[in-house]
CSV table of C-alpha atoms in Angstrom, one decimal:
chain,number,residue,atom,x,y,z
A,1,MET,CA,0.0,0.0,0.0
A,2,GLY,CA,1.6,3.2,-1.1
A,3,LEU,CA,1.5,6.4,1.1
A,4,LYS,CA,0.9,9.9,-0.2
A,5,ARG,CA,3.2,12.7,0.9
A,6,LYS,CA,0.6,13.7,3.5
A,7,PRO,CA,0.7,11.4,6.5
A,8,PRO,CA,-2.4,9.2,7.2
A,9,ASP,CA,-5.1,10.7,9.3
A,10,GLY,CA,-4.1,10.9,13.0
A,11,ASN,CA,-0.4,10.5,12.2
A,12,VAL,CA,1.8,13.5,12.8
A,13,ARG,CA,4.4,12.6,10.2
A,14,ARG,CA,5.3,10.0,7.5
A,15,VAL,CA,7.7,7.3,8.3
A,16,ALA,CA,11.2,8.0,7.0
A,17,ALA,CA,13.9,6.0,5.3
A,18,ILE,CA,16.6,5.3,7.9
A,19,ASP,CA,19.7,3.1,7.3
A,20,ASN,CA,17.9,1.2,4.5
A,21,ASN,CA,15.0,0.2,6.8
A,22,SER,CA,11.9,-1.5,5.5
A,23,ARG,CA,8.8,0.5,5.5
A,24,TYR,CA,5.2,-0.8,5.5
A,25,ALA,CA,1.7,0.3,5.7
A,26,ILE,CA,-1.2,-1.8,6.9
A,27,THR,CA,-4.9,-1.2,7.4
A,28,ASN,CA,-5.9,-1.8,11.0
A,29,LYS,CA,-9.2,-3.3,12.2
A,30,ASN,CA,-10.9,0.1,12.2
A,31,GLY,CA,-9.9,0.8,8.6
A,32,GLU,CA,-7.1,3.3,9.5
A,33,THR,CA,-3.8,3.3,7.8
A,34,VAL,CA,-0.9,2.4,10.1
A,35,GLN,CA,2.7,3.1,9.2
A,36,CYS,CA,5.5,0.8,10.2
A,37,GLU,CA,9.1,1.9,10.0
A,38,SER,CA,10.6,-1.6,10.3
A,39,HIS,CA,9.6,-5.3,10.0
A,40,THR,CA,9.7,-5.4,13.8
A,41,GLU,CA,7.1,-2.6,14.1
A,42,ARG,CA,4.9,-4.4,11.6
A,43,LYS,CA,5.0,-7.5,13.8
A,44,LEU,CA,3.9,-5.5,16.8
A,45,ALA,CA,1.2,-3.8,14.9
A,46,LEU,CA,-0.2,-7.2,13.8
A,47,ARG,CA,-0.2,-8.2,17.5
A,48,PHE,CA,-2.2,-5.1,18.4
A,49,ASP,CA,-4.6,-5.8,15.6
A,50,ARG,CA,-5.3,-9.4,16.8
A,51,ASN,CA,-5.6,-8.4,20.5
A,52,ARG,CA,-9.2,-8.4,21.4
A,53,GLN,CA,-8.5,-6.0,24.3
A,54,VAL,CA,-7.3,-3.4,21.9
A,55,LYS,CA,-10.0,-1.1,20.7
A,56,ASN,CA,-7.8,0.9,18.3
A,57,TYR,CA,-4.2,1.7,17.6
A,58,ARG,CA,-2.4,4.4,15.6
A,59,SER,CA,1.1,5.0,14.3
A,60,GLN,CA,3.2,8.2,14.7
A,61,PRO,CA,0.6,9.6,17.0
A,62,ILE,CA,2.0,12.6,18.9
A,63,ARG,CA,5.0,14.9,19.2
A,64,ILE,CA,6.8,15.1,22.6
A,65,SER,CA,9.3,17.9,23.1
A,66,TYR,CA,12.3,17.7,25.4
A,67,GLU,CA,15.6,19.5,26.0
A,68,ASP,CA,19.0,17.8,26.1
A,69,SER,CA,21.7,18.6,28.7
A,70,ASP,CA,22.8,21.6,26.6
A,71,GLY,CA,19.4,23.1,26.5
A,72,ASN,CA,18.7,22.2,22.8
A,73,LEU,CA,15.1,21.4,22.0
A,74,HIS,CA,14.3,18.1,20.4
A,75,THR,CA,11.1,16.4,19.2
A,76,TYR,CA,10.3,12.8,19.7
A,77,VAL,CA,7.5,10.9,17.9
A,78,PRO,CA,6.6,7.5,19.5
A,79,ASP,CA,5.8,4.6,17.3
A,80,PHE,CA,2.2,3.8,18.4
A,81,GLN,CA,-0.7,4.9,20.5
A,82,VAL,CA,-3.1,2.2,21.7
A,83,TRP,CA,-6.6,2.6,23.1
A,84,ARG,CA,-7.9,-0.4,25.1
A,85,TRP,CA,-11.5,-1.3,25.7
A,86,ASP,CA,-11.1,-0.8,29.4
A,87,GLY,CA,-10.3,2.9,28.8
A,88,LEU,CA,-6.5,2.6,29.2
A,89,VAL,CA,-4.4,4.6,26.7
A,90,GLU,CA,-0.8,3.6,26.0
A,91,ILE,CA,2.1,5.0,24.1
A,92,HIS,CA,4.4,2.3,22.6
A,93,GLU,CA,8.0,2.5,21.5
A,94,VAL,CA,10.0,-0.1,19.6
A,95,THR,CA,13.8,-0.1,20.2
A,96,LEU,CA,16.8,-2.2,21.0
A,97,SER,CA,18.1,-2.8,24.5
A,98,ALA,CA,21.5,-1.4,23.6
A,99,ARG,CA,19.9,1.8,22.3
A,100,ARG,CA,18.2,2.5,25.6
A,101,LEU,CA,21.7,3.1,27.1
A,102,LEU,CA,22.3,6.1,24.9
A,103,PRO,CA,21.9,9.5,26.6
A,104,ASN,CA,19.5,10.8,24.0
A,105,ALA,CA,17.3,7.7,24.3
A,106,GLN,CA,17.2,8.0,28.1
A,107,MET,CA,16.2,11.7,27.8
A,108,ARG,CA,13.4,10.7,25.3
A,109,GLU,CA,12.2,8.0,27.7
A,110,LYS,CA,12.1,10.4,30.6
A,111,ALA,CA,10.2,13.0,28.6
A,112,ALA,CA,7.7,10.3,27.4
A,113,HIS,CA,7.1,9.0,30.9
A,114,GLU,CA,6.4,12.5,32.1
A,115,TYR,CA,4.1,13.3,29.2
A,116,CYS,CA,2.1,10.1,29.8
A,117,ARG,CA,2.0,10.7,33.6
A,118,LYS,CA,0.4,14.0,33.0
A,119,GLU,CA,-2.1,12.6,30.6
A,120,GLY,CA,-2.9,9.5,32.7
A,121,TRP,CA,-1.5,7.2,30.1
A,122,ARG,CA,1.0,4.3,30.2
A,123,TYR,CA,4.3,4.3,28.4
A,124,VAL,CA,5.5,0.9,27.1
A,125,ILE,CA,8.9,0.2,25.6
A,126,HIS,CA,9.4,-3.0,23.5
A,127,THR,CA,12.8,-4.5,22.9
A,128,GLU,CA,14.0,-7.7,21.3
A,129,GLY,CA,13.1,-9.6,24.5
A,130,SER,CA,9.4,-8.7,24.4
A,131,LEU,CA,8.6,-8.3,20.7
A,132,PRO,CA,7.2,-11.0,18.6
A,133,ASN,CA,10.0,-13.3,17.2
A,134,ASP,CA,10.3,-14.2,13.6
A,135,THR,CA,8.1,-17.3,13.9
A,136,GLU,CA,5.3,-15.4,15.6
A,137,GLY,CA,5.7,-12.7,13.0
A,138,ALA,CA,5.3,-15.2,10.1
A,139,ASN,CA,2.2,-16.7,11.7
A,140,LEU,CA,0.6,-13.3,12.3
A,141,LEU,CA,1.3,-12.2,8.7
A,142,ALA,CA,-0.1,-15.5,7.4
A,143,LEU,CA,-3.3,-15.3,9.5
A,144,TYR,CA,-3.7,-11.5,8.8
A,145,ALA,CA,-4.8,-12.4,5.2
A,146,TYR,CA,-7.9,-14.1,6.7
A,147,ARG,CA,-9.0,-11.2,8.9
A,148,PRO,CA,-11.8,-10.0,6.5
A,149,SER,CA,-15.4,-11.0,7.3
A,150,ILE,CA,-15.7,-12.6,3.9
A,151,TYR,CA,-14.0,-15.7,5.3
A,152,SER,CA,-16.5,-16.0,8.2
A,153,ARG,CA,-18.9,-18.9,8.1
A,154,GLU,CA,-21.5,-19.6,10.9
A,155,ASP,CA,-21.8,-23.2,10.0
A,156,VAL,CA,-18.0,-23.8,10.5
A,157,SER,CA,-18.0,-21.7,13.7
A,158,TYR,CA,-20.8,-23.9,15.2
A,159,ALA,CA,-19.0,-27.1,14.0
A,160,VAL,CA,-15.8,-26.0,15.6
A,161,ILE,CA,-17.4,-25.4,19.0
A,162,GLU,CA,-19.1,-28.9,18.9
A,163,LYS,CA,-15.7,-30.5,18.2
A,164,PHE,CA,-14.0,-29.4,21.3
A,165,GLY,CA,-14.4,-30.7,24.8
A,166,THR,CA,-13.2,-28.8,27.9
A,167,GLY,CA,-9.5,-28.2,27.6
A,168,GLN,CA,-9.2,-30.4,24.5
A,169,HIS,CA,-6.5,-29.8,22.0
A,170,ILE,CA,-6.9,-31.0,18.4
A,171,LEU,CA,-4.5,-31.1,15.5
A,172,LEU,CA,-5.4,-28.3,13.0
A,173,ARG,CA,-5.2,-30.6,10.0
A,174,GLN,CA,-7.5,-33.1,11.8
A,175,LEU,CA,-10.0,-30.3,12.6
A,176,ILE,CA,-10.2,-29.1,9.0
A,177,SER,CA,-10.6,-32.6,7.7
A,178,GLU,CA,-13.3,-33.6,10.1
A,179,ILE,CA,-15.4,-30.5,9.7
A,180,SER,CA,-15.0,-30.7,5.9
A,181,GLN,CA,-16.5,-34.2,6.0
A,182,ASP,CA,-19.2,-33.3,8.5
A,183,LEU,CA,-20.5,-30.3,6.6
A,184,ASP,CA,-19.6,-31.7,3.1
A,185,LEU,CA,-17.6,-28.6,2.3
A,186,PRO,CA,-14.4,-28.3,0.4
A,187,SER,CA,-11.4,-28.3,2.7
A,188,ALA,CA,-10.3,-24.9,1.3
A,189,THR,CA,-13.6,-23.4,2.4
A,190,VAL,CA,-13.3,-24.9,5.9
A,191,SER,CA,-9.7,-24.0,6.4
A,192,THR,CA,-10.1,-20.3,5.5
A,193,ALA,CA,-13.1,-20.0,7.9
A,194,ILE,CA,-11.0,-21.6,10.6
A,195,TYR,CA,-8.0,-19.3,9.9
A,196,HIS,CA,-10.5,-16.4,10.2
A,197,LEU,CA,-11.5,-17.7,13.7
A,198,MET,CA,-7.8,-18.1,14.6
A,199,TRP,CA,-7.0,-14.5,13.6
A,200,HIS,CA,-9.8,-13.2,15.7
A,201,GLY,CA,-8.9,-15.2,18.8
A,202,LYS,CA,-11.9,-17.5,18.7
A,203,ILE,CA,-9.5,-20.5,18.2
A,204,ALA,CA,-6.2,-20.5,20.1
A,205,THR,CA,-2.8,-21.9,19.1
A,206,ASP,CA,0.9,-21.4,19.9
A,207,LEU,CA,2.1,-18.6,17.7
A,208,ARG,CA,5.6,-19.3,18.7
A,209,SER,CA,5.6,-22.5,16.7
A,210,LEU,CA,5.3,-22.4,12.9
A,211,ILE,CA,1.7,-23.0,11.8
A,212,PHE,CA,2.2,-23.1,8.1
A,213,ILE,CA,4.8,-24.4,5.6
A,214,ASP,CA,4.1,-23.5,2.0
A,215,CYS,CA,0.6,-22.4,3.0
A,216,VAL,CA,-0.2,-25.8,4.4
A,217,PRO,CA,-0.7,-26.4,8.2
A,218,THR,CA,2.2,-28.3,9.8
A,219,SER,CA,1.6,-31.8,11.0
A,220,ASN,CA,2.1,-30.8,14.7
A,221,THR,CA,0.0,-27.7,15.0
A,222,TYR,CA,-2.6,-28.0,17.7
A,223,VAL,CA,-5.5,-25.7,18.3
A,224,TRP,CA,-8.0,-25.3,21.2
A,225,LEU,CA,-10.8,-23.0,22.4
A,226,PRO,CA,-9.4,-20.0,24.4
A,227,GLU,CA,-10.4,-19.6,28.0
A,228,GLU,CA,-13.3,-17.3,28.7
A,229,GLY,CA,-12.5,-13.8,30.0
């Protein structure tokens, strides 16, 4: 998705080319364009999008001004702003642990914490230890394709619920095969409907283990119904 020179609505700037970084734009679950300045930011954005506790999220949301030790004025634009259904508002920054040791980064963090304190918000910093790894990122990107409601099927949804007992785990391949036979539907129709449920958190799985190889579910991918709440 290409971006015009004007930043998307709600973004205070366009993402920039820095050290040959990868830039992306996705459409979030509310139809807003979200900019990502790296592959890592895109993985985090997809995690926000799938999180049912997140009402909305936005990229490049605000400008925070701060002074360095010499009195020079700087402007910091965090990566994301997140609105949760419980009313909590968060500012999120993606960085590396090593970068947090730099004086300028520490001044930015201090300014951001103070800004969020005044607003009653929460400031969250993500590093390589807390961000989605490459496997989770690949799974999120694969399932993201099945987010649209066009893949939703009530008959498959009801059949999925009937298949699971309390706490039961079922192989994804087995689930697709059995429902395809029960409903006399093509496996492609059933699988896309199940992937839609997986994206929206109606079916749980371990995103840290690879779900697909060449667009086919792996032989050891288990799924289950998530716990209520």
